[in-house]
Tab-separated table of C-alpha atoms and ligand atoms in Angstrom:
chain	number	residue	atom	x	y	z
A	1	MET	CA	0.140	0.111	0.188
A	2	GLY	CA	1.211	3.309	-1.169
A	3	ARG	CA	0.978	6.154	1.080
A	4	SER	CA	-1.522	8.709	2.475
A	5	VAL	CA	-0.694	12.466	2.181
A	6	LEU	CA	-1.412	15.526	4.221
A	7	VAL	CA	-0.088	18.344	2.054
A	8	VAL	CA	-1.057	21.584	4.433
A	9	GLY	CA	-1.077	25.264	2.887
A	10	GLY	CA	-3.658	26.394	-0.187
A	11	GLY	CA	-1.560	28.177	-2.783
A	12	GLY	CA	-0.066	27.700	-6.130
A	13	ARG	CA	2.864	25.669	-4.735
A	14	GLU	CA	1.355	23.533	-2.419
A	15	HIS	CA	-1.229	22.019	-5.808
A	16	ALA	CA	2.173	22.120	-7.477
A	17	LEU	CA	3.494	19.648	-4.429
A	18	ALA	CA	-0.101	17.598	-4.135
A	19	TRP	CA	-0.604	17.309	-7.660
A	20	ARG	CA	3.539	15.816	-8.206
A	21	LEU	CA	2.798	13.871	-5.400
A	22	ALA	CA	-0.619	12.514	-6.459
A	23	ALA	CA	1.299	11.413	-9.531
A	24	SER	CA	4.089	9.170	-7.373
A	25	PRO	CA	3.670	5.841	-7.617
A	26	SER	CA	4.390	6.206	-4.003
A	27	VAL	CA	1.249	7.600	-3.050
A	28	ASP	CA	-1.932	6.365	-3.003
A	29	ARG	CA	-3.565	9.659	-1.235
A	30	VAL	CA	-3.678	13.219	-1.024
A	31	VAL	CA	-5.436	15.297	1.212
A	32	SER	CA	-4.631	18.825	1.419
A	33	ALA	CA	-5.455	21.510	4.219
A	34	PRO	CA	-7.205	24.276	3.230
A	35	GLY	CA	-6.144	23.063	-0.366
A	36	ASN	CA	-7.653	25.019	-2.637
A	37	PRO	CA	-10.228	24.138	-5.704
A	38	GLY	CA	-7.316	23.307	-8.038
A	39	MET	CA	-5.989	20.557	-4.747
A	40	ALA	CA	-9.840	19.018	-4.368
A	41	GLN	CA	-9.596	17.562	-7.828
A	42	LEU	CA	-6.785	15.586	-6.440
A	43	GLY	CA	-8.293	14.522	-3.353
A	44	PRO	CA	-10.381	15.611	-0.186
A	45	THR	CA	-9.576	19.289	1.294
A	46	VAL	CA	-10.179	19.995	4.868
A	47	PRO	CA	-10.401	23.093	6.899
A	48	VAL	CA	-7.306	23.651	9.230
A	49	ASP	CA	-5.658	26.690	10.768
A	50	THR	CA	-2.581	26.017	9.470
A	51	GLY	CA	-1.193	28.634	12.114
A	52	ASP	CA	-2.177	25.918	15.105
A	53	PRO	CA	0.614	23.278	15.505
A	54	ASP	CA	-2.054	20.931	17.678
A	55	ALA	CA	-4.227	21.548	15.086
A	56	VAL	CA	-2.207	20.236	12.148
A	57	ALA	CA	-1.492	17.000	13.991
A	58	ASP	CA	-4.814	16.526	14.900
A	59	LEU	CA	-6.139	16.537	11.487
A	60	ALA	CA	-2.988	14.639	10.429
A	61	GLU	CA	-3.953	11.722	13.177
A	62	GLY	CA	-7.278	11.732	12.158
A	63	GLN	CA	-6.036	11.213	8.441
A	64	SER	CA	-4.251	8.654	10.016
A	65	SER	CA	-0.828	10.506	7.007
A	66	ASP	CA	2.212	7.925	6.541
A	67	LEU	CA	3.560	11.865	5.597
A	68	VAL	CA	2.585	15.620	6.486
A	69	VAL	CA	4.160	17.883	3.894
A	70	ILE	CA	4.120	21.476	4.955
A	71	GLY	CA	4.143	24.412	1.876
A	72	PRO	CA	4.361	28.024	3.730
A	73	GLU	CA	6.869	28.650	6.058
A	74	ALA	CA	4.118	30.540	8.801
A	75	PRO	CA	2.893	26.720	10.319
A	76	LEU	CA	7.253	26.023	10.227
A	77	VAL	CA	7.660	29.129	12.449
A	78	ALA	CA	4.791	28.438	14.763
A	79	GLY	CA	6.100	24.797	15.035
A	80	ALA	CA	4.017	22.701	12.973
A	81	VAL	CA	6.580	19.852	12.528
A	82	ASP	CA	7.509	19.662	16.321
A	83	ALA	CA	3.870	19.229	17.505
A	84	LEU	CA	4.114	16.232	14.596
A	85	GLN	CA	7.196	15.114	15.598
A	86	ALA	CA	6.027	14.458	19.110
A	87	ARG	CA	3.512	12.380	17.814
A	88	ASP	CA	5.562	9.967	15.744
A	89	ILE	CA	4.249	11.332	12.362
A	90	PRO	CA	6.495	11.630	10.155
A	91	ALA	CA	6.781	15.494	8.359
A	92	PHE	CA	8.223	17.223	5.702
A	93	GLY	CA	9.476	20.775	6.955
A	94	PRO	CA	12.124	21.735	9.586
A	95	VAL	CA	11.586	22.029	12.659
A	96	ALA	CA	10.771	26.259	14.661
A	97	ALA	CA	14.120	26.060	15.877
A	98	ALA	CA	15.714	25.264	12.053
A	99	ALA	CA	13.072	27.045	10.462
A	100	TYR	CA	13.808	30.262	12.338
A	101	LEU	CA	16.363	30.888	9.819
A	102	GLU	CA	13.715	32.727	7.218
A	103	GLY	CA	11.935	33.489	10.868
A	104	SER	CA	14.949	35.766	11.960
A	105	LYS	CA	17.715	37.423	9.215
A	106	ALA	CA	20.378	37.426	12.235
A	107	PHE	CA	19.919	34.433	12.940
A	108	ALA	CA	20.260	33.492	9.865
A	109	LYS	CA	23.149	35.740	9.812
A	110	GLY	CA	25.131	33.987	12.431
A	111	ILE	CA	24.437	30.479	10.999
A	112	MET	CA	26.057	31.657	7.414
A	113	GLU	CA	29.104	33.386	9.511
A	114	ALA	CA	29.996	30.818	11.946
A	115	ALA	CA	29.205	27.776	8.750
A	116	GLY	CA	31.953	29.990	7.211
A	117	ALA	CA	29.002	30.363	4.128
A	118	PRO	CA	29.718	33.615	1.837
A	119	THR	CA	27.107	36.108	2.781
A	120	ALA	CA	27.324	40.283	2.704
A	121	GLY	CA	28.837	42.123	5.227
A	122	TYR	CA	26.206	42.724	8.414
A	123	LEU	CA	25.509	44.126	11.791
A	124	ALA	CA	22.076	43.402	13.653
A	125	THR	CA	21.110	45.590	15.919
A	126	SER	CA	17.805	47.143	17.665
A	127	GLU	CA	19.743	50.621	18.666
A	128	VAL	CA	19.243	53.372	16.459
A	129	GLU	CA	22.584	55.029	16.881
A	130	GLN	CA	24.206	51.594	16.137
A	131	ALA	CA	21.912	51.282	13.112
A	132	TYR	CA	23.088	54.598	12.050
A	133	ALA	CA	26.779	54.002	12.621
A	134	ALA	CA	26.416	50.858	10.446
A	135	LEU	CA	24.923	52.531	7.508
A	136	ASP	CA	28.218	54.677	7.678
A	137	ARG	CA	30.371	51.600	7.381
A	138	PHE	CA	28.748	50.880	3.846
A	139	ALA	CA	28.618	52.475	0.717
A	140	PRO	CA	24.782	53.104	-1.230
A	141	PRO	CA	22.845	51.544	-1.634
A	142	TYR	CA	21.942	50.929	1.688
A	143	VAL	CA	20.351	47.374	2.902
A	144	VAL	CA	17.993	47.886	5.869
A	145	LYS	CA	16.417	44.585	6.716
A	146	ALA	CA	13.772	44.210	9.660
A	147	ASP	CA	14.746	40.624	11.085
A	148	GLY	CA	11.421	38.818	11.733
A	149	LEU	CA	8.848	38.067	9.330
A	150	ALA	CA	7.595	40.846	7.534
A	151	ALA	CA	5.176	39.630	4.944
A	152	GLY	CA	7.689	40.118	2.274
A	153	LYS	CA	7.648	44.043	3.123
A	154	GLY	CA	10.346	44.029	5.555
A	155	VAL	CA	13.898	44.742	3.177
A	156	ARG	CA	14.525	48.551	1.935
A	157	ILE	CA	17.446	49.332	-0.636
A	158	CYS	CA	18.073	52.810	-0.187
A	159	GLU	CA	19.991	54.740	-2.831
A	160	ASP	CA	20.523	57.810	-0.327
A	161	LEU	CA	21.545	58.040	3.280
A	162	ALA	CA	18.790	60.268	4.547
A	163	ASP	CA	16.253	57.257	3.034
A	164	ALA	CA	18.299	55.023	4.781
A	165	ARG	CA	18.187	56.701	7.919
A	166	ALA	CA	14.792	57.115	7.470
A	167	ALA	CA	14.210	53.031	6.789
A	168	VAL	CA	15.540	52.553	10.440
A	169	ASP	CA	13.555	55.197	12.123
A	170	ASP	CA	10.343	53.258	10.453
A	171	ALA	CA	11.366	50.199	12.026
A	172	LEU	CA	13.086	50.895	15.663
A	173	VAL	CA	11.380	54.329	16.088
A	174	HIS	CA	7.504	54.517	14.673
A	175	ARG	CA	8.027	49.984	14.846
A	176	ARG	CA	6.316	49.903	11.499
A	177	PHE	CA	6.831	46.523	11.180
A	178	GLY	CA	6.094	45.593	14.825
A	179	ASP	CA	8.116	43.025	16.797
A	180	ALA	CA	9.056	41.838	13.297
A	181	GLY	CA	11.209	45.191	12.700
A	182	ALA	CA	12.779	45.676	16.598
A	183	GLN	CA	16.109	44.093	15.619
A	184	LEU	CA	17.854	45.254	12.052
A	185	VAL	CA	19.839	44.154	9.561
A	186	ILE	CA	22.029	46.495	8.040
A	187	GLU	CA	24.205	44.970	5.328
A	188	GLU	CA	26.568	45.039	2.008
A	189	PHE	CA	24.639	45.259	-1.320
A	190	LEU	CA	25.135	42.629	-3.463
A	191	HIS	CA	26.095	43.062	-7.251
A	192	GLY	CA	25.394	40.393	-9.815
A	193	PRO	CA	22.498	38.187	-10.551
A	194	GLU	CA	20.116	36.257	-7.921
A	195	ARG	CA	19.269	32.806	-7.882
A	196	SER	CA	17.611	30.589	-5.843
A	197	VAL	CA	18.835	27.186	-4.999
A	198	PHE	CA	16.616	24.061	-3.597
A	199	GLY	CA	18.403	21.561	-1.242
A	200	VAL	CA	15.950	19.107	-0.078
A	201	CYS	CA	17.838	18.137	3.287
A	202	ASP	CA	17.323	15.036	6.018
A	203	GLY	CA	19.389	16.461	8.769
A	204	GLN	CA	23.076	15.517	7.485
A	205	ASP	CA	22.680	15.740	3.745
A	206	VAL	CA	21.280	17.357	0.891
A	207	VAL	CA	19.920	16.922	-2.919
A	208	LEU	CA	20.206	19.717	-4.576
A	209	LEU	CA	16.980	20.358	-7.296
A	210	THR	CA	17.025	21.888	-10.740
A	211	PRO	CA	17.093	25.827	-9.864
A	212	ALA	CA	14.433	27.812	-11.777
A	213	GLN	CA	14.575	31.916	-12.210
A	214	ASP	CA	12.339	34.239	-10.521
A	215	TYR	CA	10.879	36.937	-11.232
A	216	LYS	CA	9.799	39.616	-8.682
A	217	ARG	CA	9.232	42.326	-9.846
A	218	ALA	CA	5.131	43.049	-11.149
A	219	HIS	CA	5.987	44.872	-14.748
A	220	ASP	CA	7.969	44.188	-17.345
A	221	GLY	CA	11.018	44.572	-17.930
A	222	ASP	CA	11.713	44.113	-13.509
A	223	ALA	CA	9.601	47.214	-13.177
A	224	GLY	CA	7.109	48.066	-10.378
A	225	PRO	CA	6.761	46.809	-7.255
A	226	ASN	CA	8.374	43.724	-5.384
A	227	THR	CA	5.851	40.890	-5.412
A	228	GLY	CA	5.799	37.626	-4.076
A	229	GLY	CA	7.075	36.464	-7.976
A	230	MET	CA	5.016	36.783	-11.439
A	231	GLY	CA	6.283	33.852	-12.900
A	232	ALA	CA	9.624	31.120	-13.403
A	233	TYR	CA	11.183	29.000	-15.515
A	234	ALA	CA	13.456	26.052	-15.419
A	235	PRO	CA	16.321	24.875	-16.060
A	236	VAL	CA	18.104	27.683	-16.230
A	237	PRO	CA	21.439	28.289	-18.594
A	238	GLY	CA	24.696	28.014	-17.019
A	239	PHE	CA	23.096	27.810	-13.554
A	240	GLY	CA	21.890	24.195	-13.599
A	241	ARG	CA	22.329	21.109	-11.482
A	242	ASP	CA	25.936	20.143	-12.165
A	243	ASP	CA	26.964	23.650	-12.675
A	244	ILE	CA	25.848	24.585	-8.297
A	245	THR	CA	27.753	20.816	-7.196
A	246	GLU	CA	30.210	23.570	-5.649
A	247	LEU	CA	27.292	24.858	-3.398
A	248	ARG	CA	26.657	21.874	-1.334
A	249	GLU	CA	30.104	22.140	0.047
A	250	LEU	CA	30.142	26.045	-0.030
A	251	ILE	CA	26.810	26.356	1.665
A	252	PHE	CA	24.583	23.521	2.412
A	253	LEU	CA	26.699	21.182	4.213
A	254	PRO	CA	28.498	23.288	6.483
A	255	VAL	CA	25.010	24.945	7.247
A	256	LEU	CA	23.561	21.690	8.001
A	257	ARG	CA	26.497	20.405	10.313
A	258	GLU	CA	25.986	23.964	12.487
A	259	LEU	CA	22.521	23.404	12.676
A	260	ALA	CA	23.136	20.202	13.686
A	261	SER	CA	25.754	20.833	16.568
A	262	ARG	CA	23.324	23.730	18.022
A	263	GLY	CA	20.622	20.432	18.105
A	264	ALA	CA	18.498	21.586	15.715
A	265	PRO	CA	19.242	19.460	12.555
A	266	TYR	CA	17.245	21.194	9.348
A	267	ARG	CA	14.626	18.356	7.400
A	268	GLY	CA	12.730	19.982	4.474
A	269	LEU	CA	13.574	21.819	1.967
A	270	LEU	CA	16.167	24.892	2.284
A	271	TYR	CA	15.960	27.849	-0.042
A	272	ALA	CA	19.408	29.351	-0.433
A	273	GLY	CA	18.786	33.181	-2.014
A	274	LEU	CA	21.720	34.035	-3.746
A	275	VAL	CA	23.722	37.079	-5.754
A	276	GLN	CA	26.269	35.545	-8.258
A	277	THR	CA	29.088	38.593	-7.211
A	278	SER	CA	32.127	38.971	-9.339
A	279	ASP	CA	33.479	37.082	-6.267
A	280	GLY	CA	31.601	33.889	-6.773
A	281	PRO	CA	28.120	33.224	-5.049
A	282	LYS	CA	27.123	35.122	-1.772
A	283	LEU	CA	23.504	34.583	-0.176
A	284	LEU	CA	21.324	36.822	0.505
A	285	GLU	CA	18.855	34.760	2.588
A	286	PHE	CA	17.311	31.598	3.901
A	287	ASN	CA	13.812	30.519	3.066
A	288	ALA	CA	12.515	27.102	5.207
A	289	ARG	CA	10.233	25.797	2.228
A	290	PHE	CA	9.508	26.019	-1.721
A	291	GLY	CA	10.185	28.785	-3.191
A	292	ASP	CA	6.623	30.458	-5.251
A	293	PRO	CA	6.377	29.784	-8.456
A	294	GLU	CA	9.680	28.378	-8.767
A	295	THR	CA	8.511	25.259	-7.568
A	296	GLN	CA	5.216	25.244	-10.193
A	297	ALA	CA	8.479	25.323	-12.808
A	298	ILE	CA	10.550	22.601	-11.123
A	299	LEU	CA	8.432	19.928	-10.041
A	300	PRO	CA	6.755	19.015	-13.789
A	301	LEU	CA	10.561	17.929	-14.270
A	302	LEU	CA	10.919	15.995	-11.610
A	303	ALA	CA	10.928	12.263	-13.010
A	304	SER	CA	11.172	10.694	-9.988
A	305	ASP	CA	8.769	10.062	-7.147
A	306	LEU	CA	8.282	13.082	-5.162
A	307	GLY	CA	6.936	10.906	-2.272
A	308	ASP	CA	9.719	9.098	-1.832
A	309	LEU	CA	12.233	12.252	-1.879
A	310	LEU	CA	9.763	14.050	0.796
A	311	ALA	CA	9.396	10.596	3.000
A	312	ALA	CA	13.577	10.343	3.287
A	313	SER	CA	14.239	14.381	4.110
A	314	ALA	CA	11.145	13.627	6.742
A	315	SER	CA	12.468	10.134	8.335
A	316	GLY	CA	15.467	8.176	5.658
A	317	ALA	CA	18.745	9.173	3.965
A	318	VAL	CA	18.098	11.444	1.017
A	319	ARG	CA	20.936	9.847	-0.603
A	320	ASP	CA	19.377	6.992	-1.021
A	321	VAL	CA	16.310	8.178	-3.362
A	322	GLU	CA	17.439	8.013	-6.423
A	323	VAL	CA	16.250	11.422	-8.386
A	324	THR	CA	16.126	11.863	-11.773
A	325	TRP	CA	14.681	14.707	-14.603
A	326	HIS	CA	12.826	14.836	-17.641
A	327	ASP	CA	15.285	17.001	-20.262
A	328	ARG	CA	12.472	19.337	-20.862
A	329	ALA	CA	12.166	23.132	-19.786
A	330	ALA	CA	8.971	24.504	-17.937
A	331	VAL	CA	7.878	28.048	-17.671
A	332	THR	CA	5.521	29.453	-15.186
A	333	VAL	CA	3.351	32.485	-15.923
A	334	VAL	CA	1.529	33.838	-12.665
A	335	LEU	CA	-2.263	35.643	-13.725
A	336	ALA	CA	-2.967	38.151	-11.357
A	337	SER	CA	-5.465	40.308	-9.697
A	338	GLY	CA	-5.267	43.844	-11.120
A	339	GLY	CA	-3.599	46.033	-8.160
A	340	TYR	CA	-1.594	42.920	-7.010
A	341	PRO	CA	0.404	43.636	-5.027
A	342	GLY	CA	-1.306	46.696	-3.905
A	343	SER	CA	-4.668	46.283	-3.178
A	344	TYR	CA	-7.095	44.517	-5.311
A	345	THR	CA	-10.612	43.202	-5.179
A	346	THR	CA	-11.427	39.358	-5.282
A	347	GLY	CA	-14.268	37.536	-6.167
A	348	LYS	CA	-14.286	37.723	-10.013
A	349	PRO	CA	-15.230	34.640	-11.952
A	350	ILE	CA	-12.716	32.803	-14.166
A	351	THR	CA	-12.836	31.565	-17.247
A	352	GLY	CA	-11.302	29.430	-19.346
A	353	VAL	CA	-9.659	27.119	-17.224
A	354	ASP	CA	-10.395	24.130	-17.876
A	355	ASP	CA	-9.524	24.537	-21.381
A	356	ALA	CA	-5.865	25.644	-20.370
A	357	ASP	CA	-5.478	22.602	-18.599
A	358	THR	CA	-6.601	20.128	-20.944
A	359	ARG	CA	-3.894	20.853	-23.379
A	360	PRO	CA	-1.521	17.996	-23.051
A	361	GLU	CA	1.532	20.169	-22.051
A	362	VAL	CA	-0.030	22.522	-19.562
A	363	THR	CA	-1.555	22.402	-16.345
A	364	VAL	CA	-2.788	25.147	-14.418
A	365	PHE	CA	-1.859	25.382	-10.810
A	366	HIS	CA	-4.433	27.218	-8.714
A	367	ALA	CA	-2.930	30.068	-6.268
A	368	GLY	CA	-6.060	32.440	-4.917
A	369	THR	CA	-8.893	30.879	-6.519
A	370	GLY	CA	-12.803	30.333	-4.798
A	371	GLN	CA	-15.898	28.769	-5.105
A	372	ALA	CA	-18.710	30.913	-4.969
A	373	ASP	CA	-22.080	29.544	-5.408
A	374	GLY	CA	-23.876	30.190	-8.506
A	375	GLU	CA	-20.965	31.605	-10.174
A	376	GLY	CA	-18.302	28.809	-10.351
A	377	LEU	CA	-14.459	29.864	-10.250
A	378	VAL	CA	-13.485	32.882	-8.925
A	379	THR	CA	-10.616	34.984	-7.762
A	380	ALA	CA	-9.996	34.767	-3.899
A	381	GLY	CA	-6.024	36.921	-3.693
A	382	GLY	CA	-3.424	38.540	-5.025
A	383	ARG	CA	-1.737	35.654	-7.163
A	384	VAL	CA	-4.686	33.780	-8.812
A	385	LEU	CA	-3.382	31.230	-11.398
A	386	ASN	CA	-0.256	29.734	-12.286
A	387	VAL	CA	-0.156	28.293	-16.067
A	388	THR	CA	2.745	26.105	-16.472
A	389	ALA	CA	3.734	24.727	-20.036
A	390	VAL	CA	6.425	22.023	-20.593
A	391	GLY	CA	8.084	22.271	-24.017
A	392	ASP	CA	11.749	20.588	-25.579
A	393	ASP	CA	13.104	23.905	-24.306
A	394	VAL	CA	12.142	27.492	-22.569
A	395	GLU	CA	11.150	29.194	-25.522
A	396	ALA	CA	9.146	26.698	-26.563
A	397	ALA	CA	7.635	26.116	-23.003
A	398	ARG	CA	7.086	29.796	-23.134
A	399	ARG	CA	4.972	29.861	-26.280
A	400	SER	CA	2.395	26.801	-25.001
A	401	ALA	CA	2.355	28.636	-21.454
A	402	TYR	CA	1.540	31.980	-23.438
A	403	ALA	CA	-1.008	30.818	-25.594
A	404	ALA	CA	-2.886	28.633	-22.841
A	405	THR	CA	-2.900	32.040	-20.460
A	406	ASP	CA	-4.756	33.444	-23.869
A	407	LEU	CA	-7.570	31.078	-23.187
A	408	ILE	CA	-7.931	32.417	-19.179
A	409	GLY	CA	-9.795	35.156	-18.609
A	410	PHE	CA	-11.175	36.981	-15.566
A	411	ASP	CA	-12.110	41.176	-14.572
A	412	GLY	CA	-8.846	43.002	-14.049
A	413	LEU	CA	-6.317	40.166	-15.135
A	414	HIS	CA	-2.669	40.717	-14.998
A	415	ARG	CA	0.620	39.243	-16.015
A	416	ARG	CA	3.957	39.822	-17.087
A	417	SER	CA	4.397	39.356	-20.726
A	418	ASP	CA	8.084	38.742	-20.837
A	419	ILE	CA	8.517	35.524	-18.070
A	420	ALA	CA	11.474	33.591	-19.839
A	421	ALA	CA	11.938	35.891	-22.678
A	422	GLY	CA	15.134	35.607	-24.531
A	423	VAL	CA	16.515	33.105	-22.603
B	501	LIG	P1	15.614	39.341	0.748
B	501	LIG	O1	13.491	38.887	1.415
B	501	LIG	O2	16.428	39.236	2.320
B	501	LIG	O3	15.332	38.391	0.046
B	501	LIG	O4	15.350	40.540	0.197
B	501	LIG	C1	14.570	41.011	-0.613
B	501	LIG	C2	14.867	42.015	-2.072
B	501	LIG	O5	15.730	42.239	-1.532
B	501	LIG	C3	16.250	40.275	-2.209
B	501	LIG	O6	15.682	39.530	-3.613
B	501	LIG	C4	17.103	41.761	-3.411
B	501	LIG	O7	16.347	41.711	-4.499
B	501	LIG	C5	16.973	42.568	-2.498
B	501	LIG	N1	18.339	42.189	-1.683
B	501	LIG	C6	18.169	42.064	0.001
B	501	LIG	N2	19.482	42.173	0.334
B	501	LIG	C7	20.048	42.322	-0.655
B	501	LIG	C8	21.489	42.883	-0.780
B	501	LIG	N3	22.443	42.385	-0.006
B	501	LIG	N4	21.804	43.084	-2.353
B	501	LIG	C9	21.488	43.453	-3.397
B	501	LIG	N5	19.934	43.022	-3.042
B	501	LIG	C10	19.566	42.924	-1.834
B	502	LIG	N1	9.462	33.356	-4.925
B	502	LIG	C1	10.217	33.572	-4.205
B	502	LIG	C2	9.855	32.989	-2.689
B	502	LIG	O1	9.326	31.977	-2.971
B	502	LIG	O2	10.852	33.765	-1.238
């Protein structure tokens, strides 16, 4: 008998995880909590307060789950995996003490430093005068980061010193981010292209996944405000699995050793955000979960069993799992609500998803959708749908993905038109 897997979360990343798990020979059943209308096509969806570790553990027990896969960072930082481990339920994701890598930028910098992993020079402080003094040590542009989780709004890049000081005041004096900004990290600006590298970790060892390129800005040509991500493609020419093997020794293994020595071995997905500088790769940040929407472009390329890999991360050795990939490319285009990442309205009827999804090379992942009585599928979030296509190369995948987006409509739909262009 195959596994029964519970996927916690309800965005595009979780839909992609549930979709790939449902297609894994080792998996018989996928339950999603809370899930979304797309995930509901793969198995039961059950409401849960994802921020309540005991509620997650109660649900997993009630569902007799053999494996729980936690998608977003908030349940991890709240201790969902700790609660599951206490009941001997295998869980994919780090315990809270290890997820603190994403929960606190100062903690992450301390781990990078102790592990000897390359990163930007920095100072962490909760004192205004010390923060000002740190700014004087660096050249513009200045980087001022709230220590804690600030819903993606905690990082300010400032061209001049007056703005940087104002950013310090906002956080430390005006408490704009509440406790998340009670401590700041001031750091050196890193020049170069940004890359995200995902490692599936088992506490000691790591398997690196095919890297994807994310598009963070809202508008074409990398203009407009930062978003959670407007699209992605994989693989990235010149930055494939063979090109990143050095990152195992340089970053992942020393960081795993450091966390294990502190009694918080890291299991789950370790996301390293890097800048390729002229001095080599340097770490910007860690995340404790899969990237969104990068995952939606990576998982369609995975040929081997995702259930086996995630289960090995939870309670086995990832090096014992055979991980293979299709020699193809994937492109994901995010369809967003007009106004995102600022304010937007929801409840708009969505048309054409089935037409797009039935194309053999296309999968439409639901990110912010809902079912409304009498209306069918409606928008329910900023990032609404993630249209993914695979092809023989990035250009073929890109053409298929965009052709499929043309079949889908809702009032105010916004998408970038340059995802994976010119790759
Ligand atoms: P973070 O949440 O730390 O990833 O920061 C958000 C974004 O700010 C990153 O994706 C980068 O684009 C930018 N950023 C953060 N820190 C730096 C840095 N030290 N140098 C250059 N850009 C940075
Ligand atoms: N796409 C960026 C992230 O998941 O953090």
